[in-house]
């Protein structure tokens, strides 16, 4: 047994202001590494929790320059669908647009359109484009016998697959259309450009995208059961990064899963591993193949691991130690949990994290999948830890193992709660980034990479923490 050492949380420390040559808080550049091979325009990741991230959150965050990690407490098909929604949300060219055959019953096509939230391009058996089916074609049609060919729009404006972005813009402006199918000289469908995708490129210039112009998205898998099948399906769906989701990442189960997952993804998809809280954990995960390491044992708002097990490391010290170790291998770390405000966010990056994973702060937004409730006239949304009773019930329901399950014997390491409704995520992101830019100006750091170099931390007392917040006034 080793003698105990003092370990600190974000509230225990402050950053010392430094001489700064930054003249404006717009100067700091927020680009950073998420993994060894993936860069983001802002250092923010939404947590792979079932009350935080599905496709709606992932789309919104990627448009702002970050990335969302779709949680794994879904069937494989559902998780793949969520990833696919993100990848199809916008792109310069959609390589594989949704299609339908002309003899398909209209009622079946309408149901598919509703499920996908998209129009359908009509093709024959040789993949030649012969029409398009949109909401305008079907909204007043209620028939069980009509087929797609009876109502589809046949007069189409198309373009060559080689058309430039400016060329596509010109056609949209002149023809006043919403969708531009791309067909080759033989009439075969080769892709699709939509007006909304072009407008999104203009509206969200900082969006985090892949080489094809599609939004970035990650997805979580476990280390037991169907995780290999799940990984393969997600990679085929175009996921950009696989996050191996396990509470104690420094374990034999992680090592075995990493080896197997790496064989599936090869060099085409990065793998994030975690969670760990020590330099030994970082070193081993990198050795096993991790392209980024997630740091945090028990700091989450809905996590009770430290109370239930007596195990964990206060998050500031964990990030500091793990960050120093990760730099030896040029692998980025992700600070996961414990961030309550933009000050904590800034401290995590200054301590050595290159990105920060957010859970509870995003759970109350419109984009989170958590259930909305009204309590005493105020709006809230459900938020729960992924080791809570409710999350465990959801997991066993998805896996089909709920039959005969005894939930009374589950030892939960998380709680279920509600968080105040916050509206669109844009406001929360703006608050985080505003505080970060301001903090960087105090440090004289123009980039995320410069923050640890310029950082000097001091430990404070409870009196110092009290003094740091508003005090001795009646806040309205």
Short mmCIF file of C-alpha atoms in Angstrom, two decimals:
data_model
loop_
_atom_site.label_atom_id
_atom_site.label_comp_id
_atom_site.label_asym_id
_atom_site.label_seq_id
_atom_site.Cartn_x
_atom_site.Cartn_y
_atom_site.Cartn_z
CA UNK A 1 0.00 0.00 0.00
CA UNK A 2 1.26 3.46 -0.92
CA UNK A 3 0.81 6.51 1.26
CA UNK A 4 -2.13 8.66 0.07
CA UNK A 5 -1.33 11.75 -1.97
CA UNK A 6 -3.37 14.91 -2.42
CA UNK A 7 -5.41 14.91 -5.61
CA UNK A 8 -7.45 17.86 -6.82
CA UNK A 9 -10.70 18.67 -8.59
CA UNK A 10 -11.41 21.67 -10.82
CA UNK A 11 -12.82 23.68 -7.89
CA UNK A 12 -9.53 23.26 -6.01
CA UNK A 13 -7.47 25.25 -8.51
CA UNK A 14 -7.29 28.48 -10.46
CA UNK A 15 -5.18 29.54 -13.43
CA UNK A 16 -2.76 32.41 -12.81
CA UNK A 17 -3.17 35.29 -15.29
CA UNK A 18 -0.16 35.86 -17.54
CA UNK A 19 1.15 38.68 -19.72
CA UNK A 20 -0.93 38.58 -22.90
CA UNK A 21 -0.42 40.01 -26.35
CA UNK A 22 -3.95 39.07 -27.38
CA UNK A 23 -5.83 42.25 -28.23
CA UNK A 24 -9.23 40.71 -28.88
CA UNK A 25 -11.03 37.68 -27.53
CA UNK A 26 -11.79 36.77 -31.13
CA UNK A 27 -8.10 36.07 -31.75
CA UNK A 28 -7.73 32.65 -30.06
CA UNK A 29 -7.95 29.73 -32.48
CA UNK A 30 -10.01 26.82 -31.18
CA UNK A 31 -8.96 24.10 -33.64
CA UNK A 32 -7.72 20.97 -31.90
CA UNK A 33 -7.11 17.24 -32.21
CA UNK A 34 -9.86 14.82 -31.29
CA UNK A 35 -7.86 11.71 -32.21
CA UNK A 36 -4.50 11.17 -33.87
CA UNK A 37 -6.11 11.59 -37.28
CA UNK A 38 -9.26 13.68 -36.70
CA UNK A 39 -9.27 17.42 -36.11
CA UNK A 40 -12.15 19.54 -34.81
CA UNK A 41 -12.83 23.26 -35.06
CA UNK A 42 -13.93 23.48 -31.43
CA UNK A 43 -12.75 21.25 -28.54
CA UNK A 44 -16.18 19.92 -27.61
CA UNK A 45 -17.60 16.38 -27.70
CA UNK A 46 -21.08 15.38 -26.57
CA UNK A 47 -21.14 12.36 -24.27
CA UNK A 48 -22.26 8.92 -25.43
CA UNK A 49 -25.20 8.88 -23.01
CA UNK A 50 -28.81 7.96 -23.79
CA UNK A 51 -30.07 11.30 -22.46
CA UNK A 52 -27.44 13.31 -24.31
CA UNK A 53 -26.47 12.12 -27.79
CA UNK A 54 -28.36 10.70 -30.71
CA UNK A 55 -28.40 12.05 -34.28
CA UNK A 56 -30.08 15.37 -33.49
CA UNK A 57 -27.37 16.32 -30.99
CA UNK A 58 -24.58 14.98 -33.19
CA UNK A 59 -25.77 16.99 -36.20
CA UNK A 60 -26.08 20.21 -34.21
CA UNK A 61 -22.66 19.84 -32.60
CA UNK A 62 -20.83 18.88 -35.80
CA UNK A 63 -22.31 21.92 -37.53
CA UNK A 64 -20.76 24.07 -34.83
CA UNK A 65 -17.36 22.40 -35.24
CA UNK A 66 -17.40 19.62 -32.62
CA UNK A 67 -18.51 16.00 -32.67
CA UNK A 68 -21.21 13.91 -31.01
CA UNK A 69 -20.84 10.29 -29.91
CA UNK A 70 -24.04 8.27 -30.39
CA UNK A 71 -24.69 6.09 -27.34
CA UNK A 72 -24.82 2.30 -27.57
CA UNK A 73 -28.00 1.57 -25.59
CA UNK A 74 -29.80 1.05 -28.90
CA UNK A 75 -30.26 -1.93 -31.16
CA UNK A 76 -27.52 -2.25 -33.78
CA UNK A 77 -29.96 -1.16 -36.49
CA UNK A 78 -31.05 1.88 -34.50
CA UNK A 79 -27.49 2.98 -33.74
CA UNK A 80 -26.57 2.55 -37.41
CA UNK A 81 -29.64 4.58 -38.37
CA UNK A 82 -28.63 7.41 -36.03
CA UNK A 83 -25.13 7.48 -37.52
CA UNK A 84 -26.57 7.40 -41.05
CA UNK A 85 -28.82 10.37 -40.28
CA UNK A 86 -25.77 12.40 -39.32
CA UNK A 87 -23.78 11.38 -42.38
CA UNK A 88 -26.73 12.25 -44.64
CA UNK A 89 -27.60 15.50 -42.87
CA UNK A 90 -25.45 17.46 -45.28
CA UNK A 91 -22.81 16.83 -47.89
CA UNK A 92 -21.76 18.44 -51.14
CA UNK A 93 -22.74 15.25 -52.96
CA UNK A 94 -24.83 12.43 -51.48
CA UNK A 95 -23.24 9.38 -53.10
CA UNK A 96 -26.04 6.96 -52.29
CA UNK A 97 -29.33 8.85 -52.15
CA UNK A 98 -32.51 7.09 -51.04
CA UNK A 99 -34.18 5.34 -53.96
CA UNK A 100 -37.33 3.40 -54.73
CA UNK A 101 -38.56 1.31 -57.66
CA UNK A 102 -41.54 2.55 -59.73
CA UNK A 103 -43.74 -0.48 -59.01
CA UNK A 104 -43.46 -0.04 -55.22
CA UNK A 105 -46.84 0.48 -53.54
CA UNK A 106 -47.30 4.15 -52.75
CA UNK A 107 -48.33 3.44 -49.16
CA UNK A 108 -45.03 1.63 -48.56
CA UNK A 109 -43.03 4.42 -50.17
CA UNK A 110 -44.85 7.04 -48.06
CA UNK A 111 -43.99 5.15 -44.89
CA UNK A 112 -40.36 4.98 -45.94
CA UNK A 113 -40.31 8.70 -46.72
CA UNK A 114 -41.78 9.43 -43.29
CA UNK A 115 -39.24 7.20 -41.53
CA UNK A 116 -36.27 8.64 -43.41
CA UNK A 117 -37.53 12.22 -43.52
CA UNK A 118 -36.50 12.43 -47.17
CA UNK A 119 -37.72 12.39 -50.75
CA UNK A 120 -37.07 9.29 -52.85
CA UNK A 121 -35.45 9.13 -56.26
CA UNK A 122 -37.20 6.65 -58.53
CA UNK A 123 -34.98 4.29 -60.51
CA UNK A 124 -35.52 1.29 -62.75
CA UNK A 125 -33.73 -2.06 -62.49
CA UNK A 126 -30.72 -0.66 -64.36
CA UNK A 127 -30.45 2.23 -61.82
CA UNK A 128 -31.55 4.74 -64.44
CA UNK A 129 -33.33 7.75 -62.97
CA UNK A 130 -36.94 7.99 -64.13
CA UNK A 131 -38.55 10.22 -61.52
CA UNK A 132 -38.67 11.64 -58.02
CA UNK A 133 -41.18 11.19 -55.21
CA UNK A 134 -41.59 14.16 -52.85
CA UNK A 135 -44.05 15.18 -50.16
CA UNK A 136 -45.86 17.34 -52.72
CA UNK A 137 -46.55 14.24 -54.78
CA UNK A 138 -48.08 12.25 -51.94
CA UNK A 139 -49.48 14.60 -49.31
CA UNK A 140 -53.10 14.50 -50.57
CA UNK A 141 -53.02 10.95 -51.91
CA UNK A 142 -54.52 8.21 -49.75
CA UNK A 143 -54.58 4.94 -51.66
CA UNK A 144 -53.66 1.34 -50.98
CA UNK A 145 -53.47 0.37 -54.65
CA UNK A 146 -51.56 3.20 -56.37
CA UNK A 147 -47.90 2.70 -57.13
CA UNK A 148 -44.99 5.13 -57.12
CA UNK A 149 -45.07 5.41 -60.92
CA UNK A 150 -48.66 6.70 -60.77
CA UNK A 151 -47.81 9.90 -58.87
CA UNK A 152 -44.07 10.53 -59.19
CA UNK A 153 -42.70 13.66 -60.85
CA UNK A 154 -41.20 12.65 -64.18
CA UNK A 155 -39.91 15.94 -65.54
CA UNK A 156 -36.56 16.40 -63.83
CA UNK A 157 -33.65 18.78 -64.02
CA UNK A 158 -30.39 16.84 -63.68
CA UNK A 159 -26.68 17.52 -63.91
CA UNK A 160 -23.44 15.71 -64.62
CA UNK A 161 -21.65 14.02 -61.68
CA UNK A 162 -18.69 16.29 -62.49
CA UNK A 163 -20.60 19.54 -61.84
CA UNK A 164 -18.83 22.09 -59.63
CA UNK A 165 -20.25 23.66 -56.49
CA UNK A 166 -20.67 27.01 -58.26
CA UNK A 167 -22.35 25.25 -61.18
CA UNK A 168 -24.83 23.59 -58.83
CA UNK A 169 -25.55 26.92 -57.12
CA UNK A 170 -26.31 28.45 -60.52
CA UNK A 171 -28.84 25.72 -61.36
CA UNK A 172 -30.57 26.06 -57.98
CA UNK A 173 -30.83 29.84 -58.41
CA UNK A 174 -32.13 29.68 -61.98
CA UNK A 175 -34.46 26.69 -61.76
CA UNK A 176 -35.84 27.28 -58.22
CA UNK A 177 -35.56 23.58 -57.36
CA UNK A 178 -34.70 21.82 -54.09
CA UNK A 179 -32.86 18.73 -55.33
CA UNK A 180 -30.42 18.16 -58.19
CA UNK A 181 -29.92 14.50 -59.19
CA UNK A 182 -26.60 13.64 -60.81
CA UNK A 183 -26.75 11.24 -63.74
CA UNK A 184 -24.12 10.02 -66.18
CA UNK A 185 -24.33 9.94 -69.98
CA UNK A 186 -26.37 6.71 -69.83
CA UNK A 187 -28.94 8.16 -67.42
CA UNK A 188 -27.68 6.14 -64.45
CA UNK A 189 -28.08 7.83 -61.06
CA UNK A 190 -24.69 8.71 -59.56
CA UNK A 191 -25.59 11.03 -56.68
CA UNK A 192 -27.63 13.93 -55.42
CA UNK A 193 -27.05 17.55 -54.45
CA UNK A 194 -29.65 19.33 -52.32
CA UNK A 195 -30.27 23.02 -51.85
CA UNK A 196 -30.33 22.67 -48.07
CA UNK A 197 -26.85 21.14 -48.07
CA UNK A 198 -25.42 24.07 -50.00
CA UNK A 199 -27.16 26.55 -47.70
CA UNK A 200 -25.80 24.65 -44.68
CA UNK A 201 -22.24 25.06 -46.01
CA UNK A 202 -22.82 28.81 -46.02
CA UNK A 203 -24.57 28.94 -42.65
CA UNK A 204 -22.10 26.69 -40.82
CA UNK A 205 -18.65 27.47 -42.23
CA UNK A 206 -16.90 25.93 -39.17
CA UNK A 207 -18.69 22.58 -39.40
CA UNK A 208 -16.59 19.49 -38.67
CA UNK A 209 -16.68 17.34 -41.82
CA UNK A 210 -15.05 14.33 -43.42
CA UNK A 211 -13.30 14.26 -46.80
CA UNK A 212 -16.63 13.88 -48.59
CA UNK A 213 -18.10 16.95 -46.93
CA UNK A 214 -20.29 14.97 -44.54
CA UNK A 215 -20.62 15.85 -40.86
CA UNK A 216 -18.35 13.98 -38.46
CA UNK A 217 -19.94 11.54 -36.01
CA UNK A 218 -18.75 8.93 -33.54
CA UNK A 219 -20.51 5.95 -32.01
CA UNK A 220 -20.01 3.87 -28.90
CA UNK A 221 -19.65 0.10 -28.57
CA UNK A 222 -19.12 -2.10 -25.52
CA UNK A 223 -16.73 -4.97 -24.86
CA UNK A 224 -19.21 -7.82 -24.53
CA UNK A 225 -22.05 -9.38 -26.49
CA UNK A 226 -22.64 -8.00 -29.98
CA UNK A 227 -19.85 -5.40 -29.91
CA UNK A 228 -17.94 -6.81 -32.89
CA UNK A 229 -21.05 -7.08 -35.05
CA UNK A 230 -22.00 -3.57 -33.92
CA UNK A 231 -18.57 -2.19 -34.80
CA UNK A 232 -18.66 -3.70 -38.27
CA UNK A 233 -22.14 -2.29 -38.96
CA UNK A 234 -21.16 1.18 -37.75
CA UNK A 235 -18.03 1.25 -39.90
CA UNK A 236 -20.07 0.22 -42.94
CA UNK A 237 -22.47 3.09 -42.14
CA UNK A 238 -19.57 5.54 -42.38
CA UNK A 239 -18.92 6.32 -38.71
CA UNK A 240 -15.74 8.39 -38.26
CA UNK A 241 -14.66 7.06 -34.88
CA UNK A 242 -15.51 4.11 -32.63
CA UNK A 243 -15.57 4.82 -28.90
CA UNK A 244 -15.09 1.75 -26.72
CA UNK A 245 -17.40 2.46 -23.81
CA UNK A 246 -16.37 0.81 -20.55
CA UNK A 247 -16.32 2.27 -17.05
CA UNK A 248 -12.90 0.82 -16.17
CA UNK A 249 -10.85 1.07 -19.35
CA UNK A 250 -7.58 -0.13 -17.84
CA UNK A 251 -8.64 -3.77 -17.90
CA UNK A 252 -8.14 -7.07 -19.68
CA UNK A 253 -11.60 -6.70 -21.24
CA UNK A 254 -10.52 -3.46 -22.90
CA UNK A 255 -7.28 -5.00 -24.13
CA UNK A 256 -9.05 -7.96 -25.72
CA UNK A 257 -11.78 -5.80 -27.24
CA UNK A 258 -9.26 -3.31 -28.63
CA UNK A 259 -7.33 -6.01 -30.48
CA UNK A 260 -10.50 -7.42 -32.04
CA UNK A 261 -11.98 -4.04 -32.93
CA UNK A 262 -8.74 -2.84 -34.49
CA UNK A 263 -8.77 -5.87 -36.81
CA UNK A 264 -12.24 -4.83 -38.01
CA UNK A 265 -11.64 -1.10 -38.49
CA UNK A 266 -8.08 -1.32 -39.81
CA UNK A 267 -6.60 2.05 -40.72
CA UNK A 268 -9.84 3.59 -41.96
CA UNK A 269 -11.53 4.37 -38.63
CA UNK A 270 -10.00 5.71 -35.42
CA UNK A 271 -10.70 4.15 -32.03
CA UNK A 272 -11.10 6.05 -28.75
CA UNK A 273 -10.59 4.02 -25.58
CA UNK A 274 -11.36 4.70 -21.93
CA UNK A 275 -12.08 5.55 -19.31
CA UNK A 276 -8.87 5.76 -17.30
CA UNK A 277 -7.51 8.10 -14.64
CA UNK A 278 -3.80 7.23 -14.37
CA UNK A 279 -0.67 7.48 -16.48
CA UNK A 280 -0.39 3.67 -16.47
CA UNK A 281 -3.87 3.48 -17.95
CA UNK A 282 -2.98 5.93 -20.71
CA UNK A 283 0.27 4.14 -21.52
CA UNK A 284 -1.38 0.73 -21.83
CA UNK A 285 -4.36 1.95 -23.89
CA UNK A 286 -2.01 3.65 -26.34
CA UNK A 287 0.09 0.47 -26.49
CA UNK A 288 -3.05 -1.53 -27.26
CA UNK A 289 -3.91 0.77 -30.18
CA UNK A 290 -5.98 3.72 -28.92
CA UNK A 291 -6.03 6.79 -31.18
CA UNK A 292 -7.25 8.91 -28.26
CA UNK A 293 -7.85 8.21 -24.59
CA UNK A 294 -10.86 9.22 -22.53
CA UNK A 295 -9.99 10.34 -18.99
CA UNK A 296 -12.37 10.33 -16.03
CA UNK A 297 -13.39 7.84 -13.34
CA UNK A 298 -16.41 9.06 -11.43
CA UNK A 299 -16.50 12.86 -12.01
CA UNK A 300 -19.80 13.00 -13.95
CA UNK A 301 -22.79 14.86 -12.53
CA UNK A 302 -24.91 11.68 -12.45
CA UNK A 303 -22.09 9.29 -11.55
CA UNK A 304 -21.77 7.72 -8.10
CA UNK A 305 -18.87 5.35 -8.83
CA UNK A 306 -16.59 6.91 -6.21
CA UNK A 307 -19.26 6.71 -3.52
CA UNK A 308 -20.35 3.17 -4.35
CA UNK A 309 -16.89 1.71 -4.89
CA UNK A 310 -14.48 4.04 -3.09
CA UNK A 311 -12.45 4.20 -6.30
CA UNK A 312 -11.55 7.15 -8.53
CA UNK A 313 -9.25 10.12 -9.01
CA UNK A 314 -10.39 13.76 -8.74
CA UNK A 315 -10.69 14.97 -12.30
CA UNK A 316 -8.21 17.84 -12.44
CA UNK A 317 -5.35 15.68 -11.18
CA UNK A 318 -6.39 12.82 -13.46
CA UNK A 319 -6.35 15.04 -16.55
CA UNK A 320 -3.04 16.62 -15.55
CA UNK A 321 -1.28 13.27 -15.00
CA UNK A 322 -2.81 11.58 -18.04
CA UNK A 323 -2.07 14.56 -20.26
CA UNK A 324 1.62 14.50 -19.39
CA UNK A 325 1.82 10.79 -20.18
CA UNK A 326 -0.16 11.06 -23.43
CA UNK A 327 2.18 13.72 -24.80
CA UNK A 328 5.00 11.18 -24.78
CA UNK A 329 3.08 9.20 -27.41
CA UNK A 330 1.58 12.17 -29.30
CA UNK A 331 -1.89 10.83 -28.55
CA UNK A 332 -4.62 13.27 -27.42
CA UNK A 333 -6.69 12.82 -24.28
CA UNK A 334 -10.34 13.70 -23.77
CA UNK A 335 -11.40 15.11 -20.39
CA UNK A 336 -14.66 13.28 -19.69
CA UNK A 337 -16.86 14.57 -16.87
CA UNK A 338 -16.79 17.05 -14.04
CA UNK A 339 -17.26 20.20 -16.14
CA UNK A 340 -19.90 22.44 -14.56
CA UNK A 341 -19.11 25.72 -16.29
CA UNK A 342 -16.81 27.40 -18.83
CA UNK A 343 -14.13 27.86 -16.14
CA UNK A 344 -13.86 24.09 -15.63
CA UNK A 345 -13.83 23.69 -19.41
CA UNK A 346 -10.87 26.07 -19.66
CA UNK A 347 -8.99 24.39 -16.78
CA UNK A 348 -9.38 20.95 -18.42
CA UNK A 349 -7.76 22.16 -21.64
CA UNK A 350 -5.03 24.04 -19.81
CA UNK A 351 -4.29 20.86 -17.83
CA UNK A 352 -3.53 18.95 -21.02
CA UNK A 353 -6.79 17.71 -22.52
CA UNK A 354 -7.21 18.49 -26.23
CA UNK A 355 -10.97 18.08 -26.15
CA UNK A 356 -13.63 17.96 -23.42
CA UNK A 357 -16.63 15.62 -23.31
CA UNK A 358 -19.83 17.25 -22.02
CA UNK A 359 -22.85 15.44 -20.58
CA UNK A 360 -25.09 17.18 -18.05
CA UNK A 361 -24.62 20.67 -19.54
CA UNK A 362 -26.07 19.39 -22.84
CA UNK A 363 -28.79 17.18 -21.36
CA UNK A 364 -31.28 20.04 -20.96
CA UNK A 365 -31.10 21.25 -24.54
CA UNK A 366 -33.59 20.76 -27.36
CA UNK A 367 -31.19 18.46 -29.15
CA UNK A 368 -30.81 15.93 -26.33
CA UNK A 369 -33.02 12.80 -26.53
CA UNK A 370 -33.99 12.97 -22.86
CA UNK A 371 -37.67 13.06 -21.99
CA UNK A 372 -39.07 16.52 -21.24
CA UNK A 373 -41.16 17.03 -18.11
CA UNK A 374 -42.88 19.93 -16.34
CA UNK A 375 -42.30 20.30 -12.61
CA UNK A 376 -43.86 23.12 -10.56
CA UNK A 377 -44.49 25.04 -13.75
CA UNK A 378 -40.88 24.82 -14.94
CA UNK A 379 -39.53 22.70 -17.81
CA UNK A 380 -36.90 20.02 -17.26
CA UNK A 381 -35.37 17.12 -19.17
CA UNK A 382 -34.38 13.70 -17.90
CA UNK A 383 -30.69 13.03 -17.34
CA UNK A 384 -29.17 9.83 -15.99
CA UNK A 385 -25.83 8.15 -15.55
CA UNK A 386 -25.14 5.21 -17.82
CA UNK A 387 -24.62 2.97 -14.80
CA UNK A 388 -27.95 3.97 -13.22
CA UNK A 389 -30.82 1.54 -12.67
CA UNK A 390 -32.80 3.04 -15.56
CA UNK A 391 -29.90 2.80 -17.98
CA UNK A 392 -29.28 -0.82 -16.98
CA UNK A 393 -32.94 -1.64 -17.61
CA UNK A 394 -32.69 -0.01 -21.04
CA UNK A 395 -29.54 -1.99 -21.82
CA UNK A 396 -31.07 -5.35 -20.94
CA UNK A 397 -34.22 -4.48 -22.91
CA UNK A 398 -32.16 -3.75 -26.03
CA UNK A 399 -30.07 -6.90 -25.65
CA UNK A 400 -33.14 -9.04 -24.98
CA UNK A 401 -31.74 -10.26 -21.67
CA UNK A 402 -34.45 -8.69 -19.51
CA UNK A 403 -36.30 -11.98 -19.13
CA UNK A 404 -35.59 -13.22 -15.65
CA UNK A 405 -33.40 -10.20 -14.82
CA UNK A 406 -33.35 -9.24 -11.15
CA UNK A 407 -32.89 -5.46 -11.10
CA UNK A 408 -32.88 -5.42 -7.29
CA UNK A 409 -29.44 -7.03 -7.40
CA UNK A 410 -27.95 -4.32 -9.63
CA UNK A 411 -25.41 -2.15 -7.84
CA UNK A 412 -25.93 1.22 -9.54
CA UNK A 413 -23.00 3.58 -10.01
CA UNK A 414 -25.16 6.41 -11.32
CA UNK A 415 -28.40 8.24 -10.59
CA UNK A 416 -31.42 9.45 -12.53
CA UNK A 417 -32.31 13.11 -12.27
CA UNK A 418 -33.68 16.11 -14.13
CA UNK A 419 -31.86 19.17 -15.41
CA UNK A 420 -33.38 22.55 -16.30
CA UNK A 421 -34.51 23.00 -19.88
CA UNK A 422 -32.00 25.20 -21.74
CA UNK A 423 -33.36 25.64 -25.27
CA UNK A 424 -31.12 25.30 -28.32
CA UNK A 425 -27.61 23.98 -27.78
CA UNK A 426 -26.13 26.97 -29.61
CA UNK A 427 -26.50 29.12 -26.48
CA UNK A 428 -24.70 26.60 -24.25
CA UNK A 429 -21.90 26.20 -26.79
CA UNK A 430 -21.57 29.97 -27.10
CA UNK A 431 -21.24 30.28 -23.31
CA UNK A 432 -18.55 27.59 -23.16
CA UNK A 433 -16.55 29.01 -26.05
CA UNK A 434 -16.91 32.58 -24.81
CA UNK A 435 -15.47 31.61 -21.43
CA UNK A 436 -12.70 29.62 -23.10
CA UNK A 437 -11.67 32.47 -25.40
CA UNK A 438 -11.61 34.82 -22.44
CA UNK A 439 -9.55 32.35 -20.41
CA UNK A 440 -7.10 31.95 -23.28
CA UNK A 441 -6.69 35.72 -23.45
CA UNK A 442 -5.81 35.79 -19.72
CA UNK A 443 -3.17 33.13 -20.39
CA UNK A 444 -1.83 34.78 -23.52
CA UNK A 445 -2.54 31.55 -25.42
CA UNK A 446 -3.57 31.90 -29.06
CA UNK A 447 -4.18 28.18 -29.58
CA UNK A 448 -5.38 25.20 -27.58
CA UNK A 449 -1.89 23.72 -27.93
CA UNK A 450 -0.34 26.75 -26.21
CA UNK A 451 -2.62 26.57 -23.17
CA UNK A 452 -0.68 23.95 -21.14
CA UNK A 453 2.59 25.73 -21.95
CA UNK A 454 1.25 29.01 -20.56
CA UNK A 455 -0.69 27.49 -17.67
CA UNK A 456 0.30 27.98 -14.04
CA UNK A 457 -2.15 26.54 -11.54
CA UNK A 458 -2.53 27.53 -7.91
CA UNK A 459 -4.43 25.60 -5.27
CA UNK A 460 -7.16 27.53 -3.46
CA UNK A 461 -9.09 27.08 -0.23
CA UNK A 462 -12.84 26.92 0.28
CA UNK A 463 -12.68 30.63 1.10
CA UNK A 464 -10.97 31.19 -2.24
CA UNK A 465 -13.69 29.20 -4.03
CA UNK A 466 -16.39 31.25 -2.28
CA UNK A 467 -14.61 34.46 -3.22
CA UNK A 468 -14.42 33.29 -6.84
CA UNK A 469 -18.19 33.25 -7.19
CA UNK A 470 -20.67 36.07 -6.70
CA UNK A 471 -21.04 36.72 -2.97
CA UNK A 472 -22.46 39.10 -0.37
CA UNK A 473 -25.03 40.45 -2.79
CA UNK A 474 -28.64 39.68 -3.59
CA UNK A 475 -28.49 38.24 -7.11
CA UNK A 476 -31.65 38.91 -9.11
#
